[in-house]
Coordinates of C-alpha atoms in Angstrom, one line a residue:
Chain V
M23 CA -12.1 -44.1 -21.4
T24 CA -14.5 -42.4 -23.6
R25 CA -13.7 -39.4 -25.8
P26 CA -15.4 -36.4 -24.7
I27 CA -18.3 -34.8 -26.4
I28 CA -16.8 -32.0 -28.2
G29 CA -18.8 -28.8 -28.0
R30 CA -21.6 -29.9 -25.5
V31 CA -21.4 -28.0 -22.4
A32 CA -22.9 -29.9 -19.4
P33 CA -21.8 -29.1 -15.8
E34 CA -21.7 -33.0 -15.2
Q35 CA -19.6 -34.0 -18.2
W36 CA -16.6 -35.6 -16.7
R37 CA -13.4 -36.0 -18.7
S38 CA -11.3 -38.6 -17.0
T39 CA -11.2 -41.8 -15.4
G40 CA -9.9 -40.1 -12.4
A41 CA -10.9 -40.9 -8.9
T42 CA -13.9 -38.7 -9.1
A43 CA -16.8 -39.1 -11.5
P44 CA -20.4 -37.9 -11.8
G45 CA -22.5 -39.5 -9.1
Q46 CA -19.5 -41.0 -7.3
R47 CA -19.7 -38.7 -4.4
T48 CA -16.3 -39.5 -2.9
V49 CA -14.6 -38.5 0.5
G50 CA -10.9 -37.5 0.2
E51 CA -8.6 -40.3 1.5
P52 CA -6.3 -39.3 4.2
G53 CA -3.5 -37.1 2.8
T54 CA -5.2 -36.8 -0.7
A55 CA -6.5 -33.5 -1.7
R56 CA -8.9 -33.0 -4.4
I57 CA -8.7 -29.3 -5.9
A58 CA -11.0 -27.9 -8.4
V59 CA -9.3 -25.1 -10.6
D60 CA -11.2 -22.9 -13.0
L61 CA -9.7 -23.5 -16.3
L62 CA -10.4 -20.2 -17.7
G63 CA -9.3 -18.2 -14.6
G64 CA -6.2 -15.8 -15.2
D65 CA -5.0 -13.6 -18.0
H66 CA -3.1 -16.2 -19.7
A67 CA -5.8 -19.2 -19.3
P68 CA -5.9 -22.0 -20.1
A69 CA -2.1 -22.4 -20.8
V70 CA -1.2 -20.9 -17.5
V71 CA -3.6 -23.3 -15.5
V72 CA -2.5 -26.3 -17.2
D73 CA 1.0 -25.6 -16.7
G74 CA 0.1 -24.8 -13.0
A75 CA -1.8 -28.1 -12.7
L76 CA 1.1 -30.2 -14.1
R77 CA 3.6 -28.4 -11.7
A78 CA 1.2 -29.0 -8.9
V79 CA 0.7 -33.0 -9.4
Q80 CA 4.5 -33.3 -10.0
D81 CA 5.3 -31.9 -6.6
D82 CA 2.4 -33.5 -4.6
P83 CA 1.7 -37.3 -5.2
S84 CA -1.7 -37.2 -3.2
L85 CA -3.1 -34.6 -5.2
H86 CA -5.9 -34.8 -7.7
L87 CA -6.9 -32.0 -9.9
I88 CA -10.3 -31.2 -11.4
L89 CA -10.0 -28.6 -14.1
V90 CA -13.4 -27.0 -14.8
G91 CA -14.3 -25.0 -17.9
P92 CA -16.2 -24.7 -21.1
A93 CA -16.0 -27.4 -23.9
E94 CA -13.6 -25.5 -26.4
A95 CA -11.1 -25.2 -23.5
T96 CA -11.5 -28.9 -21.8
D97 CA -11.5 -30.5 -25.4
A98 CA -7.9 -29.0 -26.0
V99 CA -6.7 -29.6 -22.5
F100 CA -8.0 -33.1 -22.5
A101 CA -6.3 -33.8 -25.8
A102 CA -3.0 -32.4 -24.6
L103 CA -2.8 -34.3 -21.4
E104 CA -0.5 -37.6 -21.4
P105 CA -2.6 -40.8 -20.2
A106 CA -0.6 -40.8 -17.0
Q107 CA -1.7 -37.1 -16.3
R108 CA -5.1 -37.8 -17.1
H109 CA -5.2 -40.1 -14.1
R110 CA -4.4 -37.4 -11.9
I111 CA -5.9 -34.4 -13.7
T112 CA -9.6 -34.6 -14.3
V113 CA -10.9 -32.1 -16.9
V114 CA -14.7 -31.4 -16.6
L115 CA -17.3 -29.2 -18.4
G116 CA -18.8 -26.7 -16.3
D117 CA -18.8 -23.1 -15.6
S118 CA -17.6 -22.7 -11.9
A119 CA -15.1 -24.7 -10.1
V120 CA -16.6 -23.6 -6.8
R121 CA -19.7 -26.0 -7.4
A122 CA -17.4 -28.8 -7.3
V123 CA -16.7 -27.9 -3.7
A124 CA -20.2 -27.4 -2.9
E125 CA -21.2 -30.6 -4.4
G126 CA -18.6 -32.4 -2.5
R127 CA -16.6 -33.4 -5.4
A128 CA -13.5 -31.3 -4.5
D129 CA -12.0 -30.5 -1.3
A130 CA -11.0 -26.9 -2.2
V131 CA -11.1 -24.4 -5.2
V132 CA -8.4 -22.4 -6.5
S133 CA -9.2 -19.6 -9.1
A134 CA -7.1 -17.0 -11.0
G135 CA -10.3 -15.6 -12.4
D136 CA -12.0 -12.4 -11.6
T137 CA -12.0 -12.0 -7.8
A138 CA -15.2 -10.4 -7.4
V139 CA -16.9 -13.3 -9.6
T140 CA -15.1 -16.0 -7.5
V141 CA -16.2 -14.3 -4.1
V142 CA -19.8 -13.8 -5.3
S143 CA -19.9 -17.4 -6.6
A144 CA -18.2 -18.9 -3.4
T145 CA -20.5 -16.9 -1.2
R146 CA -23.8 -18.3 -3.0
A147 CA -22.6 -21.9 -3.7
L148 CA -21.0 -22.5 -0.1
G149 CA -22.7 -20.1 2.0
C150 CA -21.0 -17.6 4.8
W151 CA -20.7 -18.5 8.6
P152 CA -23.1 -16.6 10.9
G153 CA -22.2 -12.9 11.0
V154 CA -20.2 -12.8 7.7
R155 CA -21.6 -10.8 4.9
R156 CA -18.5 -9.9 3.2
P157 CA -15.8 -12.6 3.3
P158 CA -12.2 -11.1 3.3
L159 CA -9.3 -12.5 1.3
A160 CA -6.3 -13.3 3.5
A161 CA -2.9 -13.5 2.5
V162 CA 0.2 -14.8 4.3
L163 CA 3.0 -12.6 3.8
P164 CA 6.8 -13.4 4.8
T165 CA 8.2 -10.8 7.2
A166 CA 11.7 -10.1 8.6
T167 CA 10.7 -12.1 11.5
G168 CA 8.5 -14.8 10.1
H169 CA 5.1 -14.2 8.7
L170 CA 2.0 -12.4 9.2
V171 CA -1.8 -12.5 8.1
L172 CA -3.0 -9.5 5.9
L173 CA -6.5 -9.0 5.2
D174 CA -8.6 -7.9 3.2
V175 CA -6.3 -8.0 0.1
G176 CA -9.1 -7.3 -2.6
S177 CA -12.6 -8.9 -1.6
T178 CA -14.3 -5.7 -0.2
V179 CA -13.0 -2.4 -1.4
D180 CA -15.3 0.0 0.6
P181 CA -15.9 -1.7 4.0
D182 CA -17.6 -0.2 6.8
A183 CA -16.2 -0.4 10.4
E184 CA -18.5 -3.4 11.5
T185 CA -17.1 -5.2 8.4
L186 CA -13.5 -4.5 9.1
A187 CA -13.9 -5.6 12.7
V188 CA -15.5 -9.0 11.5
H189 CA -12.4 -9.4 9.2
A190 CA -10.0 -8.7 12.1
R191 CA -11.8 -11.7 14.1
L192 CA -11.5 -13.9 11.2
G193 CA -7.8 -13.0 10.6
A194 CA -7.0 -13.7 14.3
A195 CA -8.9 -16.9 14.1
Y196 CA -6.8 -17.8 11.0
A197 CA -3.5 -17.1 12.6
T198 CA -4.6 -19.4 15.8
A199 CA -5.8 -22.2 13.7
V200 CA -3.2 -22.3 10.9
H201 CA -0.1 -20.5 12.4
D202 CA -0.6 -21.9 15.7
V203 CA -0.5 -18.5 17.4
P204 CA -2.7 -18.9 20.6
E205 CA -3.5 -15.1 21.2
P206 CA -2.4 -13.5 17.8
R207 CA -1.5 -9.7 18.0
V208 CA -3.9 -7.8 15.7
G209 CA -2.9 -4.4 14.3
L210 CA -5.1 -1.9 12.6
L211 CA -3.3 -0.6 9.3
T212 CA -3.0 3.2 9.2
I213 CA -0.7 6.1 8.7
G214 CA 0.6 7.2 11.9
T215 CA 0.3 5.7 15.4
E216 CA -0.9 8.9 17.3
P217 CA -4.5 8.8 18.4
G218 CA -6.7 10.7 15.4
K219 CA -4.4 9.6 12.6
G220 CA -6.0 8.0 9.6
D221 CA -8.8 8.4 7.4
R222 CA -12.7 8.2 8.4
L223 CA -12.8 4.7 8.5
R224 CA -9.7 4.0 10.6
R225 CA -10.6 6.8 13.1
A226 CA -14.1 4.9 13.7
M227 CA -12.0 1.4 14.2
P228 CA -10.0 1.2 17.6
R229 CA -13.2 1.1 19.8
R230 CA -14.6 -1.8 17.7
L231 CA -11.2 -3.8 17.9
A232 CA -10.9 -3.2 21.7
G233 CA -12.6 -6.4 22.3
L234 CA -10.2 -8.7 20.7
P235 CA -7.8 -10.5 23.2
R236 CA -4.7 -8.9 21.6
Y237 CA -5.7 -5.9 19.8
I238 CA -2.2 -4.1 19.6
G239 CA -3.4 -0.8 18.3
L240 CA -2.2 1.2 15.1
V241 CA 0.4 -0.3 12.8
E242 CA 2.0 1.4 9.7
G243 CA 3.1 0.2 6.2
H244 CA 6.7 -0.9 7.4
D245 CA 5.1 -2.9 10.1
V246 CA 3.8 -5.1 7.4
V247 CA 7.4 -5.7 6.1
L248 CA 9.2 -6.0 9.6
G249 CA 6.5 -8.1 11.2
E250 CA 7.7 -7.5 14.8
A251 CA 4.4 -5.6 15.7
A252 CA 1.7 -7.8 14.6
D253 CA 0.6 -11.4 13.6
V254 CA -2.7 -10.1 11.7
V255 CA -2.9 -6.7 10.2
V256 CA -6.2 -5.6 9.1
T257 CA -7.2 -3.1 6.4
D258 CA -9.6 -2.5 3.6
G259 CA -9.4 -4.5 0.4
F260 CA -8.2 -1.5 -1.7
T261 CA -5.1 -0.8 0.4
G262 CA -4.3 -4.5 1.0
N263 CA -4.5 -5.3 -2.5
V264 CA -2.3 -2.3 -3.6
L265 CA 0.3 -3.1 -0.9
L266 CA 0.2 -7.0 -1.6
K267 CA 1.0 -6.5 -5.1
A268 CA 3.8 -3.9 -4.6
L269 CA 5.4 -5.9 -1.8
E270 CA 5.2 -9.0 -3.9
A271 CA 6.8 -7.1 -6.7
S272 CA 9.5 -5.7 -4.5
Y273 CA 10.3 -9.2 -2.7
S274 CA 10.5 -10.7 -6.4
R275 CA 12.9 -8.3 -7.9
L276 CA 15.2 -7.9 -5.0
G277 CA 15.2 -11.5 -4.2
G278 CA 13.4 -11.2 -0.8
P279 CA 11.4 -14.0 0.9
E280 CA 9.5 -16.3 -1.2
S281 CA 5.6 -16.0 -0.7
T282 CA 2.5 -18.0 -2.0
R283 CA 1.1 -15.7 -4.3
A284 CA -2.5 -16.5 -3.5
A285 CA -5.0 -15.7 -0.9
V286 CA -7.6 -17.6 1.0
L287 CA -11.4 -16.4 1.4
L288 CA -12.2 -16.5 5.0
G289 CA -15.8 -16.8 6.2
V290 CA -17.2 -19.1 3.7
K291 CA -18.0 -22.7 4.5
G292 CA -15.1 -24.2 2.2
V293 CA -11.7 -23.8 1.1
V294 CA -11.5 -21.1 -1.6
V295 CA -8.1 -19.8 -2.8
V296 CA -7.8 -17.0 -5.2
C297 CA -4.6 -16.2 -7.4
H298 CA -3.8 -12.9 -9.1
G299 CA -5.2 -12.5 -12.8
A300 CA -1.6 -12.2 -13.9
A301 CA -0.7 -15.6 -12.1
T302 CA 2.1 -17.7 -13.6
G303 CA 2.1 -21.4 -13.8
A304 CA 4.3 -21.6 -10.8
D305 CA 1.9 -19.1 -8.9
L306 CA -1.2 -21.2 -9.6
A307 CA 0.9 -24.5 -8.5
G308 CA 1.6 -22.5 -5.3
G309 CA -2.1 -21.6 -4.8
I310 CA -3.0 -25.3 -5.3
A311 CA -0.5 -26.4 -2.9
F312 CA -1.8 -23.7 -0.3
A313 CA -5.5 -25.1 -1.0
A314 CA -4.4 -28.8 -0.5
D315 CA -2.5 -27.9 2.7
L316 CA -5.4 -25.8 4.2
H317 CA -7.8 -28.9 3.4
R318 CA -5.3 -31.3 4.9
R319 CA -5.1 -29.1 8.1
A320 CA -8.9 -29.0 8.3
A321 CA -8.3 -25.4 8.5
I322 CA -11.8 -24.3 8.1
A323 CA -12.9 -26.6 11.0
A324 CA -10.0 -25.2 13.1
I325 CA -10.9 -21.7 12.4
V326 CA -14.6 -22.2 13.3
T327 CA -13.3 -24.0 16.6
S328 CA -10.8 -21.1 17.3
L329 CA -13.7 -18.5 17.0
S330 CA -15.9 -20.6 19.3
D331 CA -13.2 -21.4 21.9
N332 CA -12.1 -18.0 22.3
P333 CA -14.1 -16.2 25.0
V334 CA -14.0 -12.9 23.0
L335 CA -14.0 -14.3 19.5
T336 CA -17.3 -16.2 20.1
Y337 CA -18.9 -17.7 17.2
N338 CA -22.1 -16.0 18.2
E339 CA -20.7 -12.7 18.9
V340 CA -19.4 -12.6 15.1
S341 CA -23.1 -12.6 14.2
H342 CA -24.8 -9.4 14.0
D343 CA -27.4 -10.1 11.4
Chain C
M9 CA 27.3 37.4 19.9
T10 CA 25.0 37.6 22.9
R11 CA 23.8 34.8 25.0
P12 CA 20.4 33.7 24.4
I13 CA 17.8 34.6 26.7
I14 CA 16.9 31.3 28.4
G15 CA 13.2 30.4 28.7
R16 CA 11.9 33.3 26.7
V17 CA 10.2 32.3 23.6
A18 CA 10.2 34.9 20.8
P19 CA 9.7 34.3 17.3
E20 CA 12.4 36.8 16.4
Q21 CA 15.0 35.9 19.0
W22 CA 18.1 34.8 16.5
R23 CA 20.6 32.8 18.1
S24 CA 23.8 33.2 16.1
T25 CA 25.8 35.7 14.1
G26 CA 24.9 33.5 10.9
A27 CA 24.0 35.0 7.4
T28 CA 20.5 35.7 8.5
A29 CA 19.1 37.8 11.4
P30 CA 16.0 39.5 12.1
G31 CA 15.3 42.7 10.0
Q32 CA 18.2 41.6 7.7
R33 CA 15.9 39.9 5.0
T34 CA 18.5 38.6 2.7
V35 CA 18.3 36.8 -0.7
G36 CA 20.3 33.6 -1.0
E37 CA 23.4 33.8 -3.0
P38 CA 23.5 31.7 -6.2
G39 CA 24.2 28.2 -5.1
T40 CA 23.8 28.8 -1.3
A41 CA 20.5 27.5 0.1
R42 CA 19.0 28.6 3.5
I43 CA 16.8 25.9 4.9
A44 CA 14.8 26.3 7.8
V45 CA 14.2 23.2 10.1
D46 CA 11.8 22.4 12.9
L47 CA 14.1 21.7 15.8
L48 CA 11.3 19.7 17.7
G49 CA 10.0 17.8 14.6
G50 CA 10.3 14.1 14.8
D51 CA 9.9 11.3 17.2
H52 CA 13.5 11.7 18.5
A53 CA 13.9 15.5 18.3
P54 CA 15.9 17.6 18.9
A55 CA 18.9 15.1 18.8
V56 CA 18.0 13.7 15.6
V57 CA 17.6 17.0 14.0
V58 CA 20.9 18.4 15.1
D59 CA 22.4 15.1 13.9
G60 CA 20.6 15.7 10.5
A61 CA 21.8 19.4 10.5
L62 CA 25.6 18.5 11.1
R63 CA 25.5 15.7 8.4
A64 CA 23.8 18.3 5.9
V65 CA 26.3 21.1 6.3
Q66 CA 29.2 18.5 6.1
D67 CA 27.8 17.3 2.8
D68 CA 27.1 20.6 1.3
P69 CA 29.3 23.6 1.8
S70 CA 26.9 26.1 0.3
L71 CA 24.1 25.4 2.9
H72 CA 23.0 27.6 5.8
L73 CA 20.4 25.9 8.2
I74 CA 17.9 27.6 10.5
L75 CA 17.1 25.5 13.4
V76 CA 13.6 26.8 14.7
G77 CA 12.4 25.9 18.3
P78 CA 11.3 26.8 21.8
A79 CA 14.0 28.1 24.2
E80 CA 14.8 25.0 26.1
A81 CA 15.6 23.4 22.7
T82 CA 17.5 26.1 21.2
D83 CA 19.7 26.9 24.3
A84 CA 21.0 23.5 24.7
V85 CA 21.4 23.1 20.8
F86 CA 23.1 26.2 20.6
A87 CA 25.5 25.3 23.6
A88 CA 26.4 22.1 21.9
L89 CA 27.4 23.6 18.6
E90 CA 31.0 24.0 17.9
P91 CA 31.9 27.7 17.1
A92 CA 32.7 26.7 13.4
Q93 CA 29.2 25.0 13.2
R94 CA 27.6 28.1 14.5
H95 CA 28.7 29.8 11.3
R96 CA 26.4 27.5 9.2
I97 CA 23.8 26.7 11.7
T98 CA 21.6 29.2 13.1
V99 CA 19.4 28.4 16.3
V100 CA 16.5 30.6 16.6
L101 CA 13.5 30.8 18.8
G102 CA 10.2 30.4 17.3
D103 CA 7.0 28.0 17.0
S104 CA 7.3 27.3 13.1
A105 CA 10.1 27.1 10.7
V106 CA 7.7 27.6 7.9
R107 CA 7.4 31.2 9.1
A108 CA 11.0 31.6 8.0
V109 CA 10.2 31.0 4.4
A110 CA 7.1 33.0 4.4
E111 CA 9.0 36.1 5.7
G112 CA 11.9 35.5 3.3
R113 CA 14.6 34.5 5.8
A114 CA 14.8 30.9 4.4
D115 CA 14.6 29.4 1.0
A116 CA 12.8 26.1 2.1
V117 CA 11.6 24.4 5.2
V118 CA 12.1 20.8 6.3
S119 CA 10.0 19.2 9.1
A120 CA 9.8 15.9 10.6
G121 CA 6.9 17.1 12.9
D122 CA 3.3 16.1 12.6
T123 CA 2.5 16.2 8.8
A124 CA -1.1 17.5 9.4
V125 CA 0.5 20.4 11.3
T126 CA 3.1 21.3 8.7
V127 CA 0.8 21.1 5.9
V128 CA -1.9 23.5 7.7
S129 CA 0.8 25.9 8.8
A130 CA 2.5 26.0 5.3
T131 CA -0.8 26.5 3.6
R132 CA -1.6 29.2 5.9
A133 CA 1.8 31.0 5.9
L134 CA 2.8 30.4 2.2
G135 CA -0.7 30.1 0.6
C136 CA -1.9 27.9 -2.2
W137 CA -1.7 28.4 -5.8
P138 CA -5.1 29.0 -7.5
G139 CA -7.3 26.0 -7.6
V140 CA -5.4 24.1 -4.9
R141 CA -7.3 23.5 -1.7
R142 CA -5.6 20.5 -0.3
P143 CA -1.9 20.2 -1.2
P144 CA -0.6 16.9 -1.9
L145 CA 2.6 15.4 -0.6
A146 CA 4.8 14.0 -3.4
A147 CA 7.3 11.2 -2.9
V148 CA 10.0 10.2 -5.7
L149 CA 10.3 6.4 -5.5
P150 CA 13.2 4.6 -7.2
T151 CA 12.0 1.9 -9.5
A152 CA 13.2 -0.9 -11.7
T153 CA 13.6 1.4 -14.5
G154 CA 14.4 4.7 -12.9
H155 CA 12.0 6.7 -10.5
L156 CA 8.5 7.8 -10.5
V157 CA 6.3 10.5 -8.6
L158 CA 4.0 8.9 -6.0
L159 CA 1.2 11.3 -4.8
D160 CA -0.5 11.9 -2.4
V161 CA 1.7 10.2 0.4
G162 CA -0.1 11.4 3.6
S163 CA -1.6 14.9 3.3
T164 CA -5.3 14.3 2.2
V165 CA -6.8 11.1 3.6
D166 CA -10.2 11.5 2.5
P167 CA -9.9 13.2 -1.0
D168 CA -12.6 13.4 -3.5
A169 CA -12.5 13.0 -7.1
E170 CA -11.9 16.6 -7.9
T171 CA -9.0 16.8 -5.4
L172 CA -7.4 13.6 -7.0
A173 CA -7.5 15.1 -10.2
V174 CA -5.8 18.3 -9.1
H175 CA -3.1 16.0 -7.5
A176 CA -2.6 14.3 -10.8
R177 CA -1.9 17.6 -12.5
L178 CA 0.4 18.7 -9.9
G179 CA 2.4 15.6 -10.1
A180 CA 2.8 15.7 -13.8
A181 CA 3.8 19.2 -13.6
Y182 CA 6.4 18.1 -11.0
A183 CA 7.6 15.5 -13.4
T184 CA 8.1 17.9 -16.3
A185 CA 9.8 20.6 -14.0
V186 CA 12.1 18.5 -11.9
H187 CA 12.6 15.2 -13.7
D188 CA 12.7 16.8 -17.3
V189 CA 9.9 14.6 -18.5
P190 CA 8.0 16.7 -21.2
E191 CA 4.7 14.6 -21.1
P192 CA 4.8 12.5 -18.0
R193 CA 2.6 9.3 -18.1
V194 CA 0.1 9.4 -15.4
G195 CA -1.4 6.4 -13.8
L196 CA -4.3 6.2 -11.2
L197 CA -3.4 3.5 -8.7
T198 CA -6.1 0.8 -8.4
I199 CA -6.5 -2.9 -7.7
G200 CA -7.2 -4.3 -11.2
T201 CA -6.9 -2.8 -14.7
E202 CA -10.4 -3.9 -16.0
P203 CA -12.9 -1.2 -16.1
G204 CA -15.1 -1.0 -13.0
K205 CA -12.4 -2.3 -10.8
G206 CA -11.4 -0.3 -7.6
D207 CA -13.6 1.4 -4.9
R208 CA -16.0 4.4 -5.3
L209 CA -13.3 7.0 -5.4
R210 CA -11.4 5.1 -8.2
R211 CA -14.5 4.2 -10.2
A212 CA -15.2 8.3 -10.4
M213 CA -11.8 9.0 -11.5
P214 CA -11.0 8.3 -15.2
R215 CA -13.0 10.6 -16.8
R216 CA -11.7 13.4 -14.7
L217 CA -8.3 12.5 -15.7
A218 CA -9.1 12.1 -19.4
G219 CA -7.9 15.5 -20.0
L220 CA -4.4 14.9 -19.0
P221 CA -1.9 14.9 -22.2
R222 CA -0.8 11.3 -21.2
Y223 CA -3.1 9.6 -18.7
I224 CA -2.3 6.1 -19.2
G225 CA -5.1 4.6 -17.2
L226 CA -5.2 2.4 -14.3
V227 CA -2.0 1.1 -12.7
E228 CA -1.5 -1.6 -9.6
G229 CA 0.9 -1.8 -6.7
H230 CA 3.5 -3.9 -8.7
D231 CA 3.8 -0.8 -11.2
V232 CA 4.9 1.4 -8.4
V233 CA 7.9 -1.0 -7.8
L234 CA 8.3 -1.7 -11.6
G235 CA 8.0 1.7 -13.0
E236 CA 7.4 0.8 -16.7
A237 CA 3.9 1.9 -16.8
A238 CA 3.9 5.5 -15.5
D239 CA 6.0 8.6 -14.5
V240 CA 3.4 9.8 -11.9
V241 CA 1.2 7.6 -9.9
V242 CA -1.8 9.2 -8.3
T243 CA -3.6 7.8 -5.2
D244 CA -5.2 9.0 -2.2
G245 CA -3.0 10.1 1.0
F246 CA -3.8 6.9 2.9
T247 CA -3.0 4.4 0.5
G248 CA -0.1 6.4 -0.7
N249 CA 1.4 6.6 2.9
V250 CA 1.0 3.0 3.8
L251 CA 2.7 2.0 0.3
L252 CA 5.4 4.5 0.8
K253 CA 6.3 3.2 4.1
A254 CA 6.0 -0.5 3.2
L255 CA 8.3 0.2 0.2
E256 CA 10.9 2.1 1.9
A257 CA 11.0 -0.6 4.6
S258 CA 11.3 -3.3 2.0
Y259 CA 13.9 -1.5 0.1
S260 CA 16.0 -0.9 3.3
R261 CA 15.7 -4.5 4.5
L262 CA 16.5 -6.1 1.1
G263 CA 19.1 -3.6 0.1
G264 CA 17.0 -2.2 -2.7
P265 CA 17.6 1.2 -4.3
E266 CA 18.1 4.2 -1.9
S267 CA 15.5 6.8 -1.9
T268 CA 15.3 10.2 -0.2
R269 CA 12.8 9.4 2.8
A270 CA 11.1 12.7 2.4
A271 CA 8.2 14.1 0.5
V272 CA 7.6 17.7 -0.9
L273 CA 4.3 19.6 -0.6
L274 CA 3.0 20.6 -4.0
G275 CA 0.7 23.4 -4.4
V276 CA 1.9 25.8 -2.0
K277 CA 3.9 29.0 -2.8
G278 CA 7.1 27.8 -1.3
V279 CA 9.6 24.6 -0.8
V280 CA 8.2 22.6 1.9
V281 CA 9.8 19.1 2.4
V282 CA 8.2 16.6 5.1
C283 CA 10.2 13.9 6.8
H284 CA 8.6 10.7 8.7
G285 CA 8.3 11.2 12.1
A286 CA 10.5 8.2 12.8
A287 CA 13.2 10.0 10.4
T288 CA 16.9 9.4 11.5
G289 CA 19.6 12.0 11.1
A290 CA 20.5 10.6 7.8
D291 CA 17.0 10.8 6.8
L292 CA 16.7 14.5 7.9
A293 CA 20.0 15.3 6.2
G294 CA 18.3 13.7 3.1
G295 CA 15.4 15.8 3.3
I296 CA 17.5 18.9 3.8
A297 CA 19.4 18.1 0.7
F298 CA 16.5 17.5 -1.3
A299 CA 15.0 20.7 -0.2
A300 CA 18.1 22.5 -1.1
D301 CA 18.0 20.9 -4.4
L302 CA 14.4 22.0 -5.2
H303 CA 15.3 25.6 -4.3
R304 CA 18.4 25.7 -6.5
R305 CA 16.5 24.4 -9.3
A306 CA 13.8 26.9 -8.8
A307 CA 11.3 24.1 -8.8
I308 CA 8.3 26.0 -7.7
A309 CA 8.5 28.5 -10.4
A310 CA 9.3 25.8 -13.0
I311 CA 6.2 23.8 -11.8
V312 CA 4.2 27.0 -12.2
T313 CA 5.5 27.4 -15.8
S314 CA 5.0 23.7 -16.5
L315 CA 1.3 24.2 -15.6
S316 CA 0.9 27.4 -17.6
D317 CA 2.7 26.1 -20.9
N318 CA 0.7 22.7 -21.0
P319 CA -2.4 23.4 -23.2
V320 CA -4.3 21.1 -21.0
L321 CA -2.6 21.8 -17.7
T322 CA -3.2 25.6 -17.7
Y323 CA -2.7 27.5 -14.5
N324 CA -6.2 28.6 -14.9
E325 CA -7.8 25.6 -15.4
V326 CA -6.5 24.1 -12.2
S327 CA -8.6 26.6 -10.6
H328 CA -12.1 25.6 -9.6
D329 CA -12.7 27.9 -6.5

């Protein structure tokens, strides 16, 4: 092992003798997951990222982490790791963990950095599926009866009706592919179930969602907690983010069901998981485990298959470019 | 006492020998509160309204209720009441409980009917304060540290920035007048506290709120649960309604703090309390008790005083007609 070159920032400067190294484009072994993490993502980075990384590799013996950041951070983090940890945690110079996925050096990326920055860099580096212009962030929320998919939780704050309809389809495909729900019930989050309720955006939505196999109509805030009405709840990224953060705080405070405090970006060609800026080490470890699980399930391929197989949710129909 | 005229709907047809009767314009005695309730308001009306009314008069010996509805409902309800209950619960023919307040026959109105209808009829019958064109609904939510005022929770779903700024002032005046907070901290609900976060509406807001004595800036979903950051949280009626219903369900499910599941309409010249359409008898009783409390505190006058006294929140400054 060579000492890192202190102060020199180069995207391909690898910092450990771990499984992956520059030029060595590897394919993940069965079961293994190589997760790239933004070392400076999060309000308390890099300490909280290192904490999360150590927790994650301790919990999962088949995990390899690639921490990506500028030299100042990578030097310190590299020096702080025990030799045994360096075998599982690679520290590399770079400005974006997403690139490691785009270049095939990682199977998924996790970031607690600025959500907008992550979404833009993931969209550019990985590309979107046909028909997707504004990839939504989907969170899995525990409910009284199981769990549901809530999206968007912060990617697109001023969506138009067409964007929300695409998000509904992506959320349904996710529920089918990852939660094994053959025909997920999709509800539109609004403020009353009588026709005509809701704001301008919501009033324009129902006819656009009518083509979904199981569009169950309008749902309300309490339905996101109870979970009896829908498997997928679609809303704009502003309302979804406010609601997600409030419910997480409520569950945390009252000892409610534990949830992974991370969201997955749907519609990009790769596994991208986003944590809150205020994420703790445990939250980041949860986000890393979530990303590894999605990779091992081959979730992206399964979602694309779900979109293709469904007579209404055809892959082409999603396209409206 | 005469038998009601079955099938004839006349606003002034009074159904009991209670304290108030047509032509007898009475002023509430000290301590007493005369609350008008829409008999057909709510998904399970009129049964749920009668249940709520009976609970409310049992809990509060100084309460007089005026249940307002069409003949079919009033006949049945009147017949179902015991003679002792008829002394405290007046059943009257009419199409709107709000009118009883406008005409001085009630001190406050409670409705679990369609929110939009109640807001419009209250605005027309009672009038708004200068500068208020779209009165917001304010809910008091329990938090980890006490309680806070959340508004709007469903009156104005597509507000402009100016409307939201007026709502912030009304919410602050309410916190001062009813919660005895001399300089309430007002936060704008959004999805990240860095400048530039949020949707179009939110990005236009901060400069409009800068004039508040204690505008503390941007708050997030979890701040509505924790309550440490702000005494008043302002948002649009869509987000506020979704958030309120989700948190109520969460608290109810997890045994969290109990809250009055009712909201008060601010900016109209009278006490108007709105319950959810899905309100239970207990919820309606809570709404009635809330309305009675606001009347006994002379809350409306105190809010107007608070707006007038505050050098920034001057009564005239609110006006922008």
